[in-house]
Coordinates of C-alpha atoms (C1' of nucleotides) in Angstrom, one line a residue:
Chain R
M1 CA -7.6 -50.5 1.2
T2 CA -6.5 -48.3 4.1
V3 CA -5.1 -45.0 3.1
R4 CA -1.5 -44.5 4.3
V5 CA 0.3 -41.2 3.9
R6 CA 3.5 -39.9 5.3
I7 CA 5.4 -36.7 6.0
A8 CA 9.1 -37.1 5.4
P9 CA 11.0 -34.2 6.8
S10 CA 14.7 -33.9 6.5
P11 CA 16.4 -32.9 9.8
T12 CA 18.8 -30.4 8.2
G13 CA 17.1 -27.5 9.9
N14 CA 14.2 -26.5 12.1
L15 CA 10.7 -27.4 11.0
H16 CA 10.1 -25.3 8.0
I17 CA 6.7 -23.7 7.3
G18 CA 6.5 -25.4 4.0
T19 CA 7.1 -28.8 5.6
A20 CA 4.4 -28.0 8.1
R21 CA 2.0 -27.2 5.4
T22 CA 2.7 -30.4 3.6
A23 CA 2.2 -32.2 6.9
V24 CA -1.1 -30.4 7.4
F25 CA -2.3 -31.6 4.0
N26 CA -1.2 -35.2 4.6
W27 CA -2.8 -35.2 8.1
L28 CA -6.1 -33.8 6.8
Y29 CA -6.2 -36.4 4.0
A30 CA -5.4 -39.2 6.4
R31 CA -8.1 -38.2 8.8
H32 CA -10.6 -37.6 6.1
Q33 CA -10.1 -41.0 4.7
G34 CA -9.8 -42.7 8.1
G35 CA -6.2 -43.7 7.2
K36 CA -2.8 -43.6 8.8
F37 CA -0.5 -40.6 9.1
I38 CA 3.1 -41.7 9.3
I39 CA 6.3 -39.8 10.1
R40 CA 9.5 -40.8 8.5
V41 CA 12.7 -38.8 9.2
E42 CA 14.8 -38.7 6.1
D43 CA 18.3 -38.4 7.5
T44 CA 20.3 -40.2 5.0
D45 CA 22.6 -37.2 4.5
I46 CA 24.5 -37.8 7.7
S47 CA 26.7 -34.8 7.2
R48 CA 23.8 -32.3 7.3
S49 CA 21.4 -34.1 9.6
R50 CA 21.3 -33.3 13.3
D51 CA 19.4 -34.7 16.2
E52 CA 18.4 -31.4 17.6
Y53 CA 16.6 -30.6 14.3
T54 CA 14.8 -34.0 14.4
D55 CA 13.7 -33.0 17.9
N56 CA 12.5 -29.6 16.8
I57 CA 10.5 -31.0 13.8
L58 CA 8.8 -33.6 15.9
K59 CA 7.9 -31.1 18.7
G60 CA 6.7 -28.7 16.1
L61 CA 4.3 -31.1 14.5
E62 CA 3.0 -32.1 17.8
W63 CA 2.5 -28.4 18.8
L64 CA 0.5 -27.9 15.6
G65 CA -1.7 -30.7 16.6
L66 CA -0.7 -33.1 13.9
N67 CA -0.7 -36.4 15.8
W68 CA 0.7 -39.3 14.0
D69 CA -0.2 -43.0 13.9
E70 CA 3.2 -44.6 13.1
G71 CA 6.8 -43.6 13.5
P72 CA 8.9 -41.7 13.7
F73 CA 10.9 -44.0 11.5
F74 CA 14.5 -43.1 10.7
Q75 CA 16.1 -43.8 7.4
S76 CA 19.5 -43.9 9.0
Q77 CA 18.3 -47.0 10.8
R78 CA 17.1 -48.7 7.6
L79 CA 20.2 -48.4 5.5
D80 CA 20.4 -52.2 5.0
L81 CA 17.1 -52.1 3.3
Y82 CA 18.4 -49.6 0.8
R83 CA 21.6 -51.4 0.3
Q84 CA 19.7 -54.5 -0.6
A85 CA 17.6 -52.6 -3.1
V86 CA 20.8 -51.2 -4.7
Q87 CA 22.2 -54.8 -4.9
T88 CA 18.9 -56.0 -6.4
L89 CA 19.2 -53.3 -9.1
L90 CA 22.8 -54.3 -9.7
D91 CA 21.9 -58.0 -9.9
K92 CA 19.1 -57.3 -12.4
G93 CA 21.4 -55.3 -14.5
L94 CA 19.3 -52.2 -14.0
A95 CA 22.2 -50.3 -12.4
Y96 CA 25.9 -50.0 -12.9
R97 CA 29.1 -48.6 -11.5
C98 CA 30.2 -45.2 -12.7
Y99 CA 33.8 -44.3 -12.1
C100 CA 33.5 -40.6 -13.1
T101 CA 35.2 -38.2 -10.7
P102 CA 33.4 -35.1 -9.5
E103 CA 35.9 -33.1 -11.5
E104 CA 35.1 -35.0 -14.7
L105 CA 31.4 -34.5 -14.1
E106 CA 31.9 -30.9 -13.5
Q107 CA 33.8 -30.5 -16.7
M108 CA 31.1 -32.3 -18.6
R109 CA 28.5 -30.0 -17.2
E110 CA 30.5 -26.9 -18.1
A111 CA 30.9 -28.2 -21.6
Q112 CA 27.2 -28.7 -21.8
K113 CA 26.5 -25.3 -20.5
A114 CA 28.9 -23.8 -23.0
R115 CA 27.0 -25.6 -25.8
N116 CA 23.8 -24.2 -24.3
E117 CA 22.6 -27.7 -23.5
A118 CA 20.7 -28.8 -20.5
P119 CA 23.1 -30.2 -17.8
G120 CA 22.9 -33.9 -17.2
Y121 CA 24.9 -37.1 -17.1
D122 CA 25.7 -38.4 -20.5
N123 CA 25.7 -42.1 -19.4
R124 CA 29.3 -42.5 -20.5
H125 CA 30.0 -45.3 -18.1
R126 CA 26.9 -47.2 -18.8
N127 CA 28.6 -49.8 -20.9
L128 CA 32.1 -50.1 -19.7
T129 CA 34.1 -53.1 -20.8
P130 CA 35.5 -55.3 -18.1
E131 CA 39.0 -54.0 -19.1
Q132 CA 38.0 -50.4 -18.6
R133 CA 36.4 -51.2 -15.3
E134 CA 39.6 -53.0 -14.3
T135 CA 41.7 -50.0 -15.2
Y136 CA 39.6 -47.6 -13.1
E137 CA 39.7 -50.0 -10.2
T138 CA 43.5 -50.3 -10.3
E139 CA 43.7 -46.5 -10.5
G140 CA 42.0 -46.6 -7.1
R141 CA 38.8 -44.9 -8.3
K142 CA 35.6 -45.7 -6.3
P143 CA 32.4 -45.9 -8.1
V144 CA 28.9 -44.6 -7.5
I145 CA 26.0 -46.7 -8.5
R146 CA 23.8 -45.3 -11.3
F147 CA 20.3 -46.5 -12.1
I148 CA 19.7 -46.8 -15.8
I149 CA 17.1 -44.4 -17.2
D150 CA 15.7 -45.3 -20.6
G151 CA 15.7 -42.1 -22.6
D152 CA 12.9 -43.4 -24.8
R153 CA 10.6 -44.1 -22.0
Q154 CA 7.5 -41.9 -21.6
I155 CA 6.4 -41.8 -18.0
F156 CA 2.8 -41.0 -17.0
W157 CA 0.9 -40.6 -13.9
Q158 CA -2.4 -39.2 -12.9
D159 CA -1.7 -36.6 -10.3
K160 CA -4.5 -36.2 -7.7
I161 CA -4.1 -32.4 -7.8
R162 CA -2.8 -31.7 -11.3
G163 CA -4.3 -34.3 -13.4
K164 CA -2.5 -36.1 -16.1
M165 CA 1.3 -35.7 -15.9
S166 CA 3.8 -36.9 -18.5
W167 CA 7.6 -37.0 -18.6
K168 CA 10.1 -38.2 -21.0
G169 CA 13.0 -40.4 -19.8
S170 CA 15.6 -38.4 -21.8
D171 CA 14.6 -35.2 -19.8
L172 CA 15.5 -36.7 -16.5
G173 CA 19.1 -35.8 -16.7
G174 CA 20.7 -39.1 -17.5
D175 CA 21.2 -42.2 -15.4
M176 CA 20.7 -41.3 -11.8
V177 CA 23.0 -41.9 -8.8
V178 CA 21.4 -44.1 -6.3
A179 CA 24.4 -44.8 -4.1
R180 CA 27.4 -42.6 -3.3
T181 CA 31.0 -43.3 -3.5
P182 CA 31.9 -45.9 -0.8
E183 CA 33.9 -44.6 2.2
G184 CA 35.7 -47.8 3.0
D185 CA 35.7 -51.3 1.5
E186 CA 32.0 -51.6 0.9
P187 CA 30.8 -52.5 -2.6
F188 CA 29.0 -49.2 -2.8
G189 CA 28.3 -46.2 -0.6
Q190 CA 25.4 -44.4 1.1
P191 CA 22.1 -44.9 -0.7
L192 CA 20.5 -41.6 -1.9
Y193 CA 17.2 -39.9 -1.4
N194 CA 15.3 -41.0 -4.5
L195 CA 16.1 -44.7 -3.8
A196 CA 15.4 -44.5 -0.1
V197 CA 12.1 -42.8 -0.6
V198 CA 10.9 -45.5 -3.0
V199 CA 12.1 -48.4 -0.8
D200 CA 10.5 -46.9 2.2
D201 CA 7.2 -46.0 0.6
M202 CA 7.0 -49.5 -0.8
E203 CA 7.9 -51.1 2.5
M204 CA 5.6 -48.9 4.5
K205 CA 2.8 -49.5 2.0
I206 CA 2.3 -45.8 1.5
T207 CA -0.8 -45.4 -0.7
H208 CA -0.7 -41.6 -1.4
V209 CA 2.3 -39.4 -1.7
I210 CA 1.3 -35.8 -1.0
R211 CA 4.2 -33.4 -1.3
G212 CA 5.2 -30.1 -2.8
E213 CA 5.4 -29.5 -6.5
D214 CA 9.1 -29.1 -6.3
H215 CA 9.1 -32.9 -6.3
I216 CA 7.3 -33.3 -9.6
A217 CA 10.5 -34.2 -11.5
N218 CA 11.5 -36.7 -8.8
T219 CA 8.2 -38.5 -9.3
A220 CA 9.1 -39.7 -12.8
K221 CA 12.4 -41.0 -11.5
Q222 CA 10.7 -42.7 -8.6
I223 CA 8.1 -44.4 -10.8
L224 CA 11.0 -46.0 -12.8
L225 CA 12.4 -47.2 -9.5
Y226 CA 9.1 -48.7 -8.4
E227 CA 9.0 -50.6 -11.6
A228 CA 12.6 -51.8 -11.3
L229 CA 12.0 -52.9 -7.7
G230 CA 8.7 -54.5 -8.5
G231 CA 6.7 -52.2 -6.2
E232 CA 3.2 -51.0 -6.5
I233 CA 3.1 -47.4 -7.5
P234 CA 1.2 -45.1 -5.1
E235 CA -1.0 -42.2 -6.0
F236 CA 0.8 -38.9 -6.2
A237 CA -0.5 -35.4 -5.4
H238 CA 1.7 -32.4 -5.8
S239 CA 0.6 -29.3 -3.9
P240 CA 1.4 -25.8 -4.9
L241 CA 4.3 -24.1 -3.2
I242 CA 4.2 -21.3 -0.6
L243 CA 5.7 -18.2 -2.2
N244 CA 7.3 -15.2 -0.7
T245 CA 6.2 -11.7 -1.7
E246 CA 8.5 -11.8 -4.7
G247 CA 6.7 -14.9 -5.9
R248 CA 9.5 -17.3 -5.3
K249 CA 9.6 -20.4 -3.3
L250 CA 9.7 -19.5 0.4
S251 CA 13.1 -20.4 1.6
K252 CA 15.3 -20.0 4.7
R253 CA 16.7 -16.9 3.0
D254 CA 13.4 -15.2 3.5
G255 CA 14.1 -14.9 7.2
V256 CA 11.0 -16.0 9.1
T257 CA 10.3 -19.5 7.8
S258 CA 10.7 -21.9 10.7
L259 CA 7.7 -22.8 12.8
D260 CA 9.6 -21.6 15.9
D261 CA 9.8 -18.2 14.4
F262 CA 6.0 -18.0 14.1
K263 CA 5.6 -19.4 17.6
N264 CA 7.9 -16.7 19.0
M265 CA 6.1 -14.0 17.1
G266 CA 2.9 -14.8 19.0
F267 CA 0.9 -17.0 16.7
V268 CA -1.1 -19.8 18.1
P269 CA -0.9 -23.3 16.6
E270 CA -4.6 -23.4 15.6
A271 CA -4.2 -20.2 13.6
I272 CA -1.0 -21.4 11.8
A273 CA -2.6 -24.7 10.9
N274 CA -5.7 -22.9 9.8
Y275 CA -3.7 -20.6 7.6
M276 CA -1.6 -23.4 6.2
M277 CA -4.6 -25.3 5.0
L278 CA -6.1 -22.2 3.4
L279 CA -3.0 -21.8 1.3
G280 CA -4.1 -23.8 -1.6
W281 CA -7.2 -25.5 -0.3
T282 CA -10.8 -24.2 -0.3
A283 CA -13.7 -25.8 1.6
P284 CA -16.7 -27.1 -0.5
D285 CA -18.9 -24.2 0.4
S286 CA -15.9 -21.9 -0.4
T287 CA -16.9 -19.2 2.1
Q288 CA -15.9 -20.6 5.5
E289 CA -12.3 -19.9 6.4
I290 CA -11.9 -20.5 10.1
F291 CA -11.4 -24.2 10.7
T292 CA -9.9 -26.3 13.3
L293 CA -7.9 -29.2 11.9
E294 CA -10.7 -31.6 12.9
E295 CA -13.4 -29.5 11.2
A296 CA -11.3 -29.3 8.0
A297 CA -10.6 -33.0 8.1
K298 CA -14.2 -33.7 7.6
L299 CA -14.3 -31.7 4.4
F300 CA -10.8 -32.1 3.0
T301 CA -10.4 -33.6 -0.5
L302 CA -7.5 -33.3 -2.8
D303 CA -9.6 -32.2 -5.8
R304 CA -10.2 -28.9 -4.0
V305 CA -6.6 -28.1 -3.8
N306 CA -5.5 -25.3 -6.1
K307 CA -2.7 -25.7 -8.6
A308 CA -1.1 -22.2 -8.4
G309 CA 1.5 -21.2 -5.9
A310 CA 0.2 -19.0 -3.1
K311 CA 2.0 -15.9 -1.8
F312 CA 2.4 -15.8 1.9
D313 CA 0.2 -13.1 3.4
W314 CA 1.0 -11.8 6.9
D315 CA -2.1 -9.7 7.1
K316 CA -4.3 -12.7 6.6
L317 CA -2.4 -14.8 9.1
D318 CA -2.7 -12.0 11.6
W319 CA -6.4 -11.8 11.1
I320 CA -6.8 -15.5 11.5
N321 CA -4.7 -15.5 14.6
S322 CA -6.8 -12.6 16.1
Q323 CA -9.9 -14.6 15.4
Y324 CA -8.6 -17.4 17.6
L325 CA -7.3 -15.1 20.3
H326 CA -10.6 -13.2 20.5
K327 CA -12.8 -16.3 21.0
M328 CA -10.4 -17.9 23.5
S329 CA -11.6 -17.7 27.1
P330 CA -9.5 -15.5 29.4
E331 CA -8.8 -18.4 31.8
I332 CA -7.0 -20.1 29.0
L333 CA -5.5 -17.1 27.2
V334 CA -3.9 -15.8 30.4
D335 CA -1.5 -18.7 30.5
L336 CA -0.4 -18.0 27.0
L337 CA 0.1 -14.3 27.9
I338 CA 2.0 -14.7 31.2
P339 CA 5.3 -15.6 29.6
Y340 CA 5.2 -12.5 27.5
W341 CA 4.5 -10.3 30.5
Q342 CA 7.2 -12.0 32.5
N343 CA 9.6 -11.4 29.6
A344 CA 8.7 -7.8 29.6
G345 CA 9.5 -7.6 33.3
Y346 CA 6.1 -6.6 34.5
E347 CA 5.3 -6.6 38.1
F348 CA 3.0 -9.5 39.1
N349 CA 2.8 -12.9 40.7
S350 CA 1.5 -15.4 38.3
E351 CA -0.3 -17.3 41.0
G352 CA -1.2 -14.7 43.6
D353 CA -2.4 -12.2 41.0
R354 CA -4.1 -14.8 38.8
S355 CA -7.6 -13.5 39.0
W356 CA -6.4 -10.0 38.4
L357 CA -4.4 -11.2 35.4
I358 CA -7.5 -13.0 34.0
E359 CA -9.5 -9.8 34.3
L360 CA -6.7 -7.9 32.5
T361 CA -6.7 -10.6 29.8
G362 CA -10.4 -10.1 29.3
I363 CA -10.0 -6.4 28.9
I364 CA -7.2 -6.5 26.3
A365 CA -8.1 -9.7 24.4
P366 CA -10.2 -7.9 21.8
S367 CA -7.3 -5.8 20.8
L368 CA -4.8 -8.6 20.4
T369 CA -3.7 -9.8 17.0
R370 CA -0.7 -11.7 18.2
L371 CA 0.1 -12.9 21.8
S372 CA 3.1 -10.6 21.8
D373 CA 0.7 -7.6 21.5
A374 CA -0.2 -8.2 25.1
V375 CA 3.0 -6.5 26.2
A376 CA 2.1 -3.2 24.6
E377 CA -1.6 -3.5 25.2
S378 CA -1.2 -4.0 28.9
R379 CA 1.9 -1.9 29.5
L380 CA -0.2 1.0 30.8
L381 CA -1.8 -1.2 33.4
F382 CA 1.3 -2.5 35.2
G383 CA 3.1 -0.7 37.9
D384 CA 2.6 2.0 40.5
S385 CA 4.1 4.8 38.3
I386 CA 3.5 5.9 34.8
I387 CA 5.3 7.5 31.9
F388 CA 3.4 10.2 30.0
D389 CA 3.5 10.5 26.3
D390 CA 3.2 14.0 24.8
K391 CA -0.5 14.0 24.6
G392 CA -1.0 12.6 28.1
Q393 CA 1.4 15.1 29.5
A394 CA -0.4 18.0 27.8
Q395 CA -3.7 16.7 29.2
I396 CA -2.7 16.7 32.8
E397 CA -1.1 20.1 32.5
Q398 CA -4.5 21.6 31.7
E399 CA -6.2 23.9 34.1
G400 CA -8.1 22.2 36.9
V401 CA -6.8 18.7 36.4
K402 CA -5.0 18.4 39.7
E403 CA -8.1 19.5 41.5
I404 CA -10.1 16.9 39.8
F405 CA -7.6 14.2 40.7
A406 CA -7.5 15.4 44.3
A407 CA -11.3 15.0 44.4
I408 CA -11.1 11.6 42.9
L409 CA -8.4 10.5 45.4
T410 CA -10.7 11.6 48.2
A411 CA -13.6 9.7 46.8
I412 CA -11.8 6.4 46.2
A413 CA -10.6 6.4 49.8
D414 CA -14.2 5.3 50.6
Y415 CA -14.0 2.3 48.2
P416 CA -11.6 -0.4 49.3
E417 CA -13.4 -2.5 46.7
M418 CA -14.4 -0.5 43.7
T419 CA -16.8 -1.8 41.1
S420 CA -17.5 -0.3 37.6
E421 CA -20.7 1.2 39.0
D422 CA -18.7 2.8 41.8
A423 CA -16.2 4.2 39.3
K424 CA -18.9 5.7 37.1
A425 CA -20.6 7.2 40.2
I426 CA -17.3 8.8 41.3
I427 CA -16.8 10.4 37.9
Q428 CA -20.4 11.7 37.9
Q429 CA -19.9 13.1 41.3
V430 CA -16.6 14.8 40.6
T431 CA -18.0 16.2 37.3
K432 CA -20.8 17.9 39.2
E433 CA -18.7 19.1 42.0
K434 CA -16.0 20.7 39.8
K435 CA -18.6 22.0 37.3
V436 CA -16.7 20.6 34.3
K437 CA -17.6 18.5 31.3
K438 CA -17.7 14.8 31.8
G439 CA -15.6 14.3 28.8
F440 CA -12.9 16.4 30.3
V441 CA -12.9 14.3 33.5
M442 CA -12.8 11.1 31.5
K443 CA -10.0 12.3 29.3
S444 CA -8.0 13.7 32.1
L445 CA -8.5 10.6 34.2
R446 CA -7.3 8.4 31.4
A447 CA -4.2 10.5 31.1
G448 CA -3.6 10.5 34.8
L449 CA -4.2 6.8 35.1
T450 CA -2.3 5.5 32.0
G451 CA -0.2 8.4 30.8
E452 CA -1.8 8.2 27.4
L453 CA -5.0 9.3 25.7
Q454 CA -6.0 6.0 24.2
G455 CA -6.1 2.4 25.4
P456 CA -8.4 -0.2 26.8
D457 CA -11.8 0.7 28.3
L458 CA -11.2 3.4 30.9
I459 CA -13.6 2.2 33.6
Q460 CA -12.4 -1.4 33.4
S461 CA -8.8 -0.2 33.4
W462 CA -9.4 1.9 36.5
V463 CA -11.1 -0.9 38.4
L464 CA -8.2 -3.1 37.6
L465 CA -5.6 -0.5 38.7
H466 CA -7.6 0.1 41.8
R467 CA -7.4 -3.5 42.9
R468 CA -3.7 -3.1 43.2
G469 CA -3.7 0.4 44.6
W470 CA -2.0 1.8 41.5
D471 CA -4.7 4.3 40.7
K472 CA -3.9 6.0 44.0
T473 CA -0.2 6.1 43.5
R474 CA -0.5 7.2 39.9
L475 CA -3.0 10.1 40.5
Q476 CA -1.2 11.2 43.6
S477 CA 2.1 11.6 41.8
T478 CA 0.4 14.0 39.4
V479 CA -1.2 16.0 42.2
D480 CA 2.2 16.2 44.0
S481 CA 4.1 17.3 40.9
Chain Y
rA1 C1' 19.6 -23.9 -22.1
rG2 C1' 16.1 -28.0 -21.7
rU3 C1' 11.7 -30.1 -19.3
rG4 C1' 7.5 -29.3 -16.4
rC5 C1' 3.9 -26.5 -13.9
rU6 C1' 1.1 -22.2 -13.3
rG7 C1' -1.5 -17.4 -14.8
rU8 C1' -9.3 -14.6 -12.1
rA9 C1' -9.0 -7.3 -8.2
rG10 C1' -2.9 -5.4 -3.8
rG11 C1' -3.0 -10.8 -1.3
rC12 C1' -5.8 -15.8 -0.6
rA13 C1' -9.5 -17.5 -3.8
rA14 C1' -14.9 -19.5 -5.9
rA15 C1' -17.7 -20.1 -10.2
rU16 C1' -23.1 -26.3 -10.1
rU17 C1' -17.9 -28.2 -15.4
rG18 C1' -20.3 -22.7 -22.0
rG19 C1' -25.5 -19.3 -19.9
rU20 C1' -28.4 -13.6 -16.1
rU21 C1' -24.9 -7.5 -13.2
rA22 C1' -17.5 -12.8 -12.1
rA23 C1' -19.0 -15.4 -4.9
rG24 C1' -16.5 -15.0 -0.3
rC25 C1' -12.2 -13.6 3.0
rC26 C1' -7.7 -10.3 4.1
rA27 C1' -6.0 -5.4 3.1
rC28 C1' -7.9 -0.4 2.1
rC29 C1' -12.0 3.5 2.6
rU30 C1' -16.7 5.2 5.1
rG31 C1' -20.8 5.1 8.7
rU32 C1' -22.0 3.2 13.6
rC33 C1' -20.7 1.8 18.6
rU34 C1' -17.2 3.1 22.8
rU35 C1' -17.0 10.6 25.3
rU36 C1' -10.3 7.1 23.4
rC37 C1' -8.0 3.1 20.4
rA38 C1' -8.7 -1.7 19.0
rA39 C1' -12.5 -5.3 18.5
rG40 C1' -17.6 -5.7 16.8
rU41 C1' -21.3 -4.2 13.3
rA42 C1' -23.2 -2.0 8.5
rG43 C1' -21.7 -0.5 3.9
rG44 C1' -18.1 0.9 0.0
rC45 C1' -13.8 1.1 -3.6
rG46 C1' -11.2 -2.3 -6.6
rA47 C1' -11.0 -7.6 -12.2
rU48 C1' -12.0 -5.7 -19.9
rC49 C1' -10.8 -13.5 -15.9
rG50 C1' -2.0 -12.9 -18.6
rC51 C1' -2.4 -11.3 -24.0
rG52 C1' -4.2 -12.2 -29.3
rG53 C1' -7.2 -14.8 -32.5
rG54 C1' -11.1 -18.6 -33.4
rU55 C1' -15.7 -21.8 -32.4
rU56 C1' -20.8 -20.4 -30.6
rC57 C1' -26.9 -17.1 -30.0
rA58 C1' -23.6 -17.2 -25.6
rA59 C1' -16.6 -18.4 -23.2
rA60 C1' -13.1 -17.1 -17.2
rU61 C1' -14.8 -21.9 -18.9
rC62 C1' -13.7 -25.2 -25.6
rC63 C1' -9.6 -24.8 -29.8
rC64 C1' -5.0 -22.4 -31.8
rG65 C1' -1.1 -19.1 -31.0
rU66 C1' 1.7 -16.0 -27.8
rC67 C1' 3.8 -13.8 -23.4
rA68 C1' 5.2 -14.0 -18.3
rG69 C1' 6.3 -16.1 -13.6
rC70 C1' 7.9 -20.2 -11.0
rA71 C1' 10.0 -25.2 -10.2
rC72 C1' 13.4 -28.9 -11.4
rU73 C1' 17.6 -30.4 -14.1
rA74 C1' 23.4 -32.9 -7.1
rC75 C1' 27.7 -38.5 -5.0
rC76 C1' 20.9 -32.6 -1.0
rA77 C1' 16.3 -33.9 0.6

RNA sequence: AGUGCUGUAGGCAAAUUGGUUAAGCCACCUGUCUUUCAAGUAGGCGAUCGCGGGUUCAAAUCCCGUCAGCACUACCA
């Protein structure tokens, strides 16, 4: 039997980080098993679904590296299938028309709440007489279709992550709505989520449903639907949720939750995918944490997925991201950095200055945590002028600094092309000549060159500045001041 | 309110399924390197395994009880 799993996003917003994590787990499982990873867009709620979100979700999954084998399929194009299923349920007497109005239902729930009871439908229209039905029809009331849930039924399944699960029918909130109120003259309206999911999973021969634990209650309802429709019940695996710092389910309200947000903050897809898989899963040897999707796929099994929810930890994500940035070659990293520099308005030509930019990338790479850090890390190395911070300013105002700079300016005139060795030699020479400590020269030079007292390696920075003639303009401005 | 799930250091987590001082990573602290910072490297601090009983020579692991957190209870997905 070939394993077939799916990710079923709903296009009611941009790709959410929780959806991305579920997608990662599904992808890893499919690849580990040599199975198929399928995408199905659950857009049955037409009022909330939008094409731009679908686009965003698909692009996001692609960007993460989660290539799929089938789809994307769209539920909105498969409505007939669901309608047939609803009709089947009706024909078999497993579903019925409920004429309750939203107001009546609301009243019922409030009454239940007042009595301190769990809210749920009381199945009041399950056994309507033909006369009652006729009355409602003539009143012009349009029915929803409800699927009968046997309160005495005990539903079991063996969850691949949580083990034995058990649910009682009477705790499912009453007979469930599977089709909405019809808009026009149809016999029933838009089929709903739980039904569509089951119909699709049956039809697409999904073997393993891997999803978040917020779907546990749905599972019991869906199993009943599988039985009613005569489908083979797949395996279920409910992963823990991603929690915010307060320990609640991460939601849009927490601000940064869409994959785009993470992308814009300077995280690379490899790092995000890596962190996502670590949220709940541990490799067999339990010590390795840096994995590409392909590496993890070789080791991924559901029984090593943890059951407890995991709080999202920015520090850890940052660290993982830095690991990827640090081992990336400058030739590749530079292309990721260029947009940030452009955005910052730095002075360069992405083609003409490419080799210079690659060199710059090599210098600042070790200090990058996020791509966006490149702006601050390289700020001191762009432009013919500089801005001094307090410490830098204090340094160049010290006795003898201008003379040192003048000597250096004289020296570099002899070096149209200056190497690191040349730079060191110049420093050595000036130190001797001015009879000062080498540390003083270095510190002053750093201040005169970058305006600050700390930053990337001084020699390398200088060589870089020299190649664009900015060391001369910068030092000269101090000498002239 | 019901139902379900979960509970190991600040965070992520492991523990060959009862057996020596409860792994590892992030964060934090320190040394080292670089005459700067970061990175790297070496080391360190931090947990009476939610709590209370019980079984046992031995329990994070088994049993009973208890508490807490979260999720779900839509004509959303």
